[in-house]
mmCIF file of N, CA and C in Angstrom:
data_model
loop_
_atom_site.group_PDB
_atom_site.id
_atom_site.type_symbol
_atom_site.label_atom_id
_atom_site.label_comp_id
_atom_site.label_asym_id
_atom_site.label_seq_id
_atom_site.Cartn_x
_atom_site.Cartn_y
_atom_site.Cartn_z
ATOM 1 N N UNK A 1 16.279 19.053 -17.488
ATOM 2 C CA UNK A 1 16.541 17.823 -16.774
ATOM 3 C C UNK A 1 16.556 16.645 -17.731
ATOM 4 N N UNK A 2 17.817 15.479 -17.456
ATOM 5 C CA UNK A 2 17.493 14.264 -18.238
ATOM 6 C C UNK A 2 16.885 13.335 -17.393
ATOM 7 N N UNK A 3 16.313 12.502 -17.971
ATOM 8 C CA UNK A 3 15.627 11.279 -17.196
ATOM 9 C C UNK A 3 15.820 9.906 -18.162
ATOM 10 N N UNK A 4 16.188 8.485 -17.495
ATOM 11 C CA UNK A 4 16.059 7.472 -18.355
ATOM 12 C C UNK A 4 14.325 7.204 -18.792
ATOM 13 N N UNK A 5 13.817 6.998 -19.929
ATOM 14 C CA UNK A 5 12.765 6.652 -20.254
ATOM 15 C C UNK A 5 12.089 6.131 -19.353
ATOM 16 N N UNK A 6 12.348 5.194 -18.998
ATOM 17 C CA UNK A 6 12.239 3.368 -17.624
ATOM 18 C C UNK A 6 11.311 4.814 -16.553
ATOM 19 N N UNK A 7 11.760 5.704 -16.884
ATOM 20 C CA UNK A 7 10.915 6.247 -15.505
ATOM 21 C C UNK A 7 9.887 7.208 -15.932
ATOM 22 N N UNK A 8 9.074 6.718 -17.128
ATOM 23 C CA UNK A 8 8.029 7.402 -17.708
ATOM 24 C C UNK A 8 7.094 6.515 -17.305
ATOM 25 N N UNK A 9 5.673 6.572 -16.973
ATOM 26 C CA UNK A 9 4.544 5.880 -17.218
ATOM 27 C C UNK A 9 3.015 7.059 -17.654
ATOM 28 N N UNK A 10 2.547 6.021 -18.242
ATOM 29 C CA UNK A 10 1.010 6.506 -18.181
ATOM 30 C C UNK A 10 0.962 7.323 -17.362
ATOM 31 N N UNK A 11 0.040 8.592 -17.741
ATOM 32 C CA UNK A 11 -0.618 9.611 -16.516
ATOM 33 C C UNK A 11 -2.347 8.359 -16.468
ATOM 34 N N UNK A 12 -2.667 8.722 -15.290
ATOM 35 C CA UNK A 12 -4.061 8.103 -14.958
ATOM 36 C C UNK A 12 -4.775 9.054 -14.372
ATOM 37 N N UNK A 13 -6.200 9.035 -14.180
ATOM 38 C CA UNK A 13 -6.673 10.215 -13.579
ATOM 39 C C UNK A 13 -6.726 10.507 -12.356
ATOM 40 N N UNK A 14 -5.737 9.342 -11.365
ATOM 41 C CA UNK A 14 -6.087 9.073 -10.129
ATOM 42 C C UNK A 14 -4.627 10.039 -9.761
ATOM 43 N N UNK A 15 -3.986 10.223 -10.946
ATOM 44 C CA UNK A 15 -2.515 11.017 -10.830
ATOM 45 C C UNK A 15 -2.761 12.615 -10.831
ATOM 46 N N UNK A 16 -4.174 12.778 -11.046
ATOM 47 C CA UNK A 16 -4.392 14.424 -10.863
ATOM 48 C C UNK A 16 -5.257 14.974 -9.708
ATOM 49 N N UNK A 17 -4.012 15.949 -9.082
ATOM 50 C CA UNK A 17 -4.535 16.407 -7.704
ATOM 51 C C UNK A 17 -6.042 16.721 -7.408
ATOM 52 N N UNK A 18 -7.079 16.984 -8.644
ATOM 53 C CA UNK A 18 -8.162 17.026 -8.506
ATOM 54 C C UNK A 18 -9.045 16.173 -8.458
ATOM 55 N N UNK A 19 -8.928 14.886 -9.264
ATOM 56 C CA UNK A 19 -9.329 13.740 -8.876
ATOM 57 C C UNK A 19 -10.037 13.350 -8.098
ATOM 58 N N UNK A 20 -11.396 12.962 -7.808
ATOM 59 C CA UNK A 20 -12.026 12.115 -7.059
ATOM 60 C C UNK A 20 -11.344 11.088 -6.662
ATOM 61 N N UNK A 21 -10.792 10.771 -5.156
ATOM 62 C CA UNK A 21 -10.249 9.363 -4.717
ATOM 63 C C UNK A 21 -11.375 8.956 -3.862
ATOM 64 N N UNK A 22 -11.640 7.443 -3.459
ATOM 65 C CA UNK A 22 -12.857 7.103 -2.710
ATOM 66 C C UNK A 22 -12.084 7.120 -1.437
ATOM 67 N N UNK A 23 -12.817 7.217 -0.489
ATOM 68 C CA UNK A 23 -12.335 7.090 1.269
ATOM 69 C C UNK A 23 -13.319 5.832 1.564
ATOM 70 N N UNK A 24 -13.276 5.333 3.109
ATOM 71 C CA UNK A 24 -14.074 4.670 3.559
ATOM 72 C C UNK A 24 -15.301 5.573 4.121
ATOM 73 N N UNK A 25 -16.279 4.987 5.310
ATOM 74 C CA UNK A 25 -17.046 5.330 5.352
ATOM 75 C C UNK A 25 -16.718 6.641 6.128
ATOM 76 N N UNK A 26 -15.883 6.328 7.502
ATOM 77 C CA UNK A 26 -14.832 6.948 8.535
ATOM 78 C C UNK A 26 -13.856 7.825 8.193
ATOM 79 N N UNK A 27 -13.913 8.133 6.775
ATOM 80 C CA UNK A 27 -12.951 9.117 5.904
ATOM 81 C C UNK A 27 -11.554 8.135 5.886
ATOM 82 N N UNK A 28 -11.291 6.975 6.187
ATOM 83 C CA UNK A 28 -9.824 6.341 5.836
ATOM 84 C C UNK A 28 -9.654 6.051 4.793
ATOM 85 N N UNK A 29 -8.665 6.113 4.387
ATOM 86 C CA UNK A 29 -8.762 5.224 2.967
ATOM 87 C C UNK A 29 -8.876 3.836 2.235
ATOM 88 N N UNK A 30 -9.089 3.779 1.549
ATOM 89 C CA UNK A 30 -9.084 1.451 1.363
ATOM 90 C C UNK A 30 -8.095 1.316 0.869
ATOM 91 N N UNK A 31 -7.444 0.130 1.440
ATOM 92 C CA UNK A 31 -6.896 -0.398 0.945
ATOM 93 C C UNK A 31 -6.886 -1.418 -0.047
ATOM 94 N N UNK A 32 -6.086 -1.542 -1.384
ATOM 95 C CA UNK A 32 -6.631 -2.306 -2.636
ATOM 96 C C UNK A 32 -6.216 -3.195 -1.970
ATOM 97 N N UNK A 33 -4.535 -3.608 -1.890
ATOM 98 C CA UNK A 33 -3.688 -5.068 -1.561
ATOM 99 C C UNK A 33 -2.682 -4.492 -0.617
ATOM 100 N N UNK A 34 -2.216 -5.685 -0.436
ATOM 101 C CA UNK A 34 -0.844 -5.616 0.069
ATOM 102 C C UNK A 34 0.288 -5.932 -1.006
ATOM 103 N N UNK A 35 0.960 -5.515 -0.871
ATOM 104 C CA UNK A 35 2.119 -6.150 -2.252
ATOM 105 C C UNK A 35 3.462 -5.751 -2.073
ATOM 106 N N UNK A 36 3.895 -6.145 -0.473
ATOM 107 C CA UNK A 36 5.436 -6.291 -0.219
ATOM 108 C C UNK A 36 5.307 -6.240 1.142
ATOM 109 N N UNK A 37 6.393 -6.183 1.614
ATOM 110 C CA UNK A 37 6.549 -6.072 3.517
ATOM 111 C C UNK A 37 8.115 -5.967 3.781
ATOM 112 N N UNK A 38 8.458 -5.205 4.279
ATOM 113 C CA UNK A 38 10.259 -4.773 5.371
ATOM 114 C C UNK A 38 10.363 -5.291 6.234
ATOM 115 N N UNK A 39 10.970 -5.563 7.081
ATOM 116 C CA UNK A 39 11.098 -5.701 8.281
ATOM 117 C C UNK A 39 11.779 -4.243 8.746
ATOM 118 N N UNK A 40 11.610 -4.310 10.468
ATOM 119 C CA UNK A 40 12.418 -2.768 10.739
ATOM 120 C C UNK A 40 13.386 -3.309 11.429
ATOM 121 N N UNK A 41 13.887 -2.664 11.909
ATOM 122 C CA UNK A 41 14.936 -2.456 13.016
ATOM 123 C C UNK A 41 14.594 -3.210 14.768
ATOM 124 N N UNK A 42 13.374 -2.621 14.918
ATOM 125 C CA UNK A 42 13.002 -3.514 15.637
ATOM 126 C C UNK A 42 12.061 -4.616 16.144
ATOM 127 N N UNK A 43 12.172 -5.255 14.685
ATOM 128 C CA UNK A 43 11.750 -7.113 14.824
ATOM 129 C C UNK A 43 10.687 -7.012 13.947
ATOM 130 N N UNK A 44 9.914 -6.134 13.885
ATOM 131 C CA UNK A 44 8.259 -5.973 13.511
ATOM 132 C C UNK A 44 8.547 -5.891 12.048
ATOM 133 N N UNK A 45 7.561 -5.826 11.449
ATOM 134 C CA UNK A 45 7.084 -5.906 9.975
ATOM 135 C C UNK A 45 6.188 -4.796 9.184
ATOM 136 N N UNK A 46 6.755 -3.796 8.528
ATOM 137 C CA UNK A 46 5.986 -3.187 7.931
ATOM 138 C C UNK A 46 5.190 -3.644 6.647
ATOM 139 N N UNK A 47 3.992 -3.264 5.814
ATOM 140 C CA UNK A 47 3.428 -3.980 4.948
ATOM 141 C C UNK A 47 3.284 -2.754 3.906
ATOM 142 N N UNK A 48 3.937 -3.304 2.372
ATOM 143 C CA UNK A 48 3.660 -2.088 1.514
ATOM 144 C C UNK A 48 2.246 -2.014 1.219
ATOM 145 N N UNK A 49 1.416 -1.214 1.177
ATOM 146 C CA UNK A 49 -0.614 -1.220 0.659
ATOM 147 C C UNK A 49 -0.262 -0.511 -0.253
ATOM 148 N N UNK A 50 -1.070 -0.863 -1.267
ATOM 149 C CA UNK A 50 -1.691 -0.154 -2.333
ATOM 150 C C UNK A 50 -2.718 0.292 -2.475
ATOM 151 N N UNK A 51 -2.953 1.922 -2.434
ATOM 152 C CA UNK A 51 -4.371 2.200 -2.043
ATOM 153 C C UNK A 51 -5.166 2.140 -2.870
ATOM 154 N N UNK A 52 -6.643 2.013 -2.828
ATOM 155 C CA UNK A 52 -7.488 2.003 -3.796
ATOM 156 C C UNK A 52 -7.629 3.258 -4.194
ATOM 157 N N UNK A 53 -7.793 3.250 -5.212
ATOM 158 C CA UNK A 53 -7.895 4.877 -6.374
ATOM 159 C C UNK A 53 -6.716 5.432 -6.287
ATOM 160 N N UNK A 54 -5.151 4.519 -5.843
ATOM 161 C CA UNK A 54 -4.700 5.550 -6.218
ATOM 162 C C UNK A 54 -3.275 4.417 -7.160
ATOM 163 N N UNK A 55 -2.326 5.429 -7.845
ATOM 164 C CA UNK A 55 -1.342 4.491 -8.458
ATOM 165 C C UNK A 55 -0.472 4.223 -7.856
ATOM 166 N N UNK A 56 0.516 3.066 -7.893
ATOM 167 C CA UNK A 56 1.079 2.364 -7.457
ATOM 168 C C UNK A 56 2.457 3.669 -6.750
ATOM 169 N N UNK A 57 2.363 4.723 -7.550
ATOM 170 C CA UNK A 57 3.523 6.026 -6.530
ATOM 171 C C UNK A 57 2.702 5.975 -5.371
ATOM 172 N N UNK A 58 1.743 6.114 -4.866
ATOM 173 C CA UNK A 58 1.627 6.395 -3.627
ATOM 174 C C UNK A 58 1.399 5.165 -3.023
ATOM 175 N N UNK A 59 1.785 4.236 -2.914
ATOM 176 C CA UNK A 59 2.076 2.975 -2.360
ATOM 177 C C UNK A 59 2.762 3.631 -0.398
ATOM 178 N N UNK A 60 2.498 2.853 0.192
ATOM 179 C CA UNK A 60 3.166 3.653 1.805
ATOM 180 C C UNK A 60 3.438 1.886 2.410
ATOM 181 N N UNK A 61 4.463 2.090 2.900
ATOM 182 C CA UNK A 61 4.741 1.186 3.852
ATOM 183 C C UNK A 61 3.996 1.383 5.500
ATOM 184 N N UNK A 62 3.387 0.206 6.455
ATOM 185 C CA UNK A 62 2.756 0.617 6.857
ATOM 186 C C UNK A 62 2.729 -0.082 8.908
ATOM 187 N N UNK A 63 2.606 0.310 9.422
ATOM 188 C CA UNK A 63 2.913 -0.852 10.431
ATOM 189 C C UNK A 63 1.901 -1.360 10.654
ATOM 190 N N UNK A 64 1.597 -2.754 11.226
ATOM 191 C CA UNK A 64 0.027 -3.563 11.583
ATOM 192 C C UNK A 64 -0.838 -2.941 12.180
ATOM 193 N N UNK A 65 -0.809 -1.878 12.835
ATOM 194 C CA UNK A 65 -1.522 -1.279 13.975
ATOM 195 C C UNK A 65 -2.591 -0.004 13.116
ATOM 196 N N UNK A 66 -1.893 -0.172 12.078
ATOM 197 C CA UNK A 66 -2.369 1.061 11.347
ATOM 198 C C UNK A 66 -3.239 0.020 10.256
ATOM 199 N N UNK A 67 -3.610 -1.000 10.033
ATOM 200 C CA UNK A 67 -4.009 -1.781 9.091
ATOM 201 C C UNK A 67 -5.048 -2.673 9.815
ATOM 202 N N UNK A 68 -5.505 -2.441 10.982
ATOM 203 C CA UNK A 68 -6.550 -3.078 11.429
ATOM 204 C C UNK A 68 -7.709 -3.440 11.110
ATOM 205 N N UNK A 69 -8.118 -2.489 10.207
ATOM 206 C CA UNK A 69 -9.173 -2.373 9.943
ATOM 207 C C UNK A 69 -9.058 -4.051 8.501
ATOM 208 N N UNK A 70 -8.178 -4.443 8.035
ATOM 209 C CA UNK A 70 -7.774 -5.191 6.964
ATOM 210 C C UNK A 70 -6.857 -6.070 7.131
ATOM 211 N N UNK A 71 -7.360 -6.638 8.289
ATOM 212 C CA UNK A 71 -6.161 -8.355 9.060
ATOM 213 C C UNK A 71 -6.541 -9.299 8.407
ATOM 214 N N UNK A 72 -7.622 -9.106 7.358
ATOM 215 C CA UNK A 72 -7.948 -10.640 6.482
ATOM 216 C C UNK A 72 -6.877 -10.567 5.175
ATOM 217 N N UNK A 73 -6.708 -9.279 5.131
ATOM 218 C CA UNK A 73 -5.655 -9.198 3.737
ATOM 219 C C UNK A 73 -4.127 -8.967 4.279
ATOM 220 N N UNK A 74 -3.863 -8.675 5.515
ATOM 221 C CA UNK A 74 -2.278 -9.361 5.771
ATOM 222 C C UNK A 74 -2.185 -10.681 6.095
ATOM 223 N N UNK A 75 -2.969 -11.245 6.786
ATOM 224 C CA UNK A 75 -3.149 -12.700 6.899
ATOM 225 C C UNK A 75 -2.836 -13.320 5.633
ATOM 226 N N UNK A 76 -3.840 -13.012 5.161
ATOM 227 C CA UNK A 76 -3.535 -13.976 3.298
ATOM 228 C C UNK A 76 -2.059 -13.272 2.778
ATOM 229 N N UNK A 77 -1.850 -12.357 2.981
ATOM 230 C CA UNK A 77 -0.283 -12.221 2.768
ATOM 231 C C UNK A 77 0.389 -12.611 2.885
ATOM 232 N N UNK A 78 0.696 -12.833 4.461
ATOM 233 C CA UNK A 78 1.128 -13.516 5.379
ATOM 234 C C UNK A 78 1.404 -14.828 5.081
ATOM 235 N N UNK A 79 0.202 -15.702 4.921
ATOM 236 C CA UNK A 79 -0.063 -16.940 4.569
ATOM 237 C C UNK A 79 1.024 -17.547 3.168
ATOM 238 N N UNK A 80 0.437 -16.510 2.082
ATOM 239 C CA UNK A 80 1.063 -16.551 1.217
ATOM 240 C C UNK A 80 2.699 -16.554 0.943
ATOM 241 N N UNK A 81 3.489 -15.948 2.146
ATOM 242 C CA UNK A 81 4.775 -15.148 1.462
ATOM 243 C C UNK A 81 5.530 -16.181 3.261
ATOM 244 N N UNK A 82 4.691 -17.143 3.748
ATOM 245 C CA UNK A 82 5.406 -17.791 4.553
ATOM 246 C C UNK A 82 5.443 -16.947 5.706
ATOM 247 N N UNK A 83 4.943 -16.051 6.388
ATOM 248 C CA UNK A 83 5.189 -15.106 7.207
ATOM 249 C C UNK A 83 4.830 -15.341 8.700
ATOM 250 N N UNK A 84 4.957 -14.861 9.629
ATOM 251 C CA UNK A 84 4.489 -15.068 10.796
ATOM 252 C C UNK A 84 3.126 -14.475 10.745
ATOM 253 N N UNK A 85 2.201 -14.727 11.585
ATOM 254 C CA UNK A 85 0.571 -13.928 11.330
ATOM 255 C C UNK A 85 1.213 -12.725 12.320
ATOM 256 N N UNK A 86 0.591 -11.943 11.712
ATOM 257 C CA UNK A 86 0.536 -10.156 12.131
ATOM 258 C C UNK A 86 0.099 -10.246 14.051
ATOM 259 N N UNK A 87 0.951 -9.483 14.622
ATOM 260 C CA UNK A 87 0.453 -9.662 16.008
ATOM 261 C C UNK A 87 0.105 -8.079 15.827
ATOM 262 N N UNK A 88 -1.253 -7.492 16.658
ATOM 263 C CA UNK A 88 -1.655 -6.556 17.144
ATOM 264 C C UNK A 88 -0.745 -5.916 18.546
#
């Protein structure tokens, strides 16, 4: 296989399936940030998270309902990027 370079990075240890990743207390995972948002199809707003312990490949787009637990960090997103505040 060829590949352009541009799509090499660092291995990290959070990149090996054996890896210790942290969960919450509830077994969910944390979220580090937010660091993008889509809109869909219909009207609503998905939010890209970046999970904690893990690298920026497993990044997931996400809908509000699923991010409840962390409405102080779409808010400041929100806030930040001009957005409407997140409706539940």
């Amino acid at each position: 296989n060829v590949f352009h370079v541009s799509n090499l990075r660092k291995f990290t240890a959070t990149d090996h399936p054996d890896a210790e990743l942290p969960e919450g207390e509830d077994g969910l995972f944390l979220v580090d940030k937010i660091v993008g948002h889509k809109p869909t199809r219909n009207g609503t707003i998905k939010y890209l998270v970046k999970w904690k312990g893990y690298s920026r490949s497993h990044n997931t787009y996400e809908p509000i309902g699923n991010l409840h637990n962390v409405l102080d960090l779409v808010q400041r997103y929100c806030d930040k990027h001009h957005l409407p505040a997140p409706q539940l």
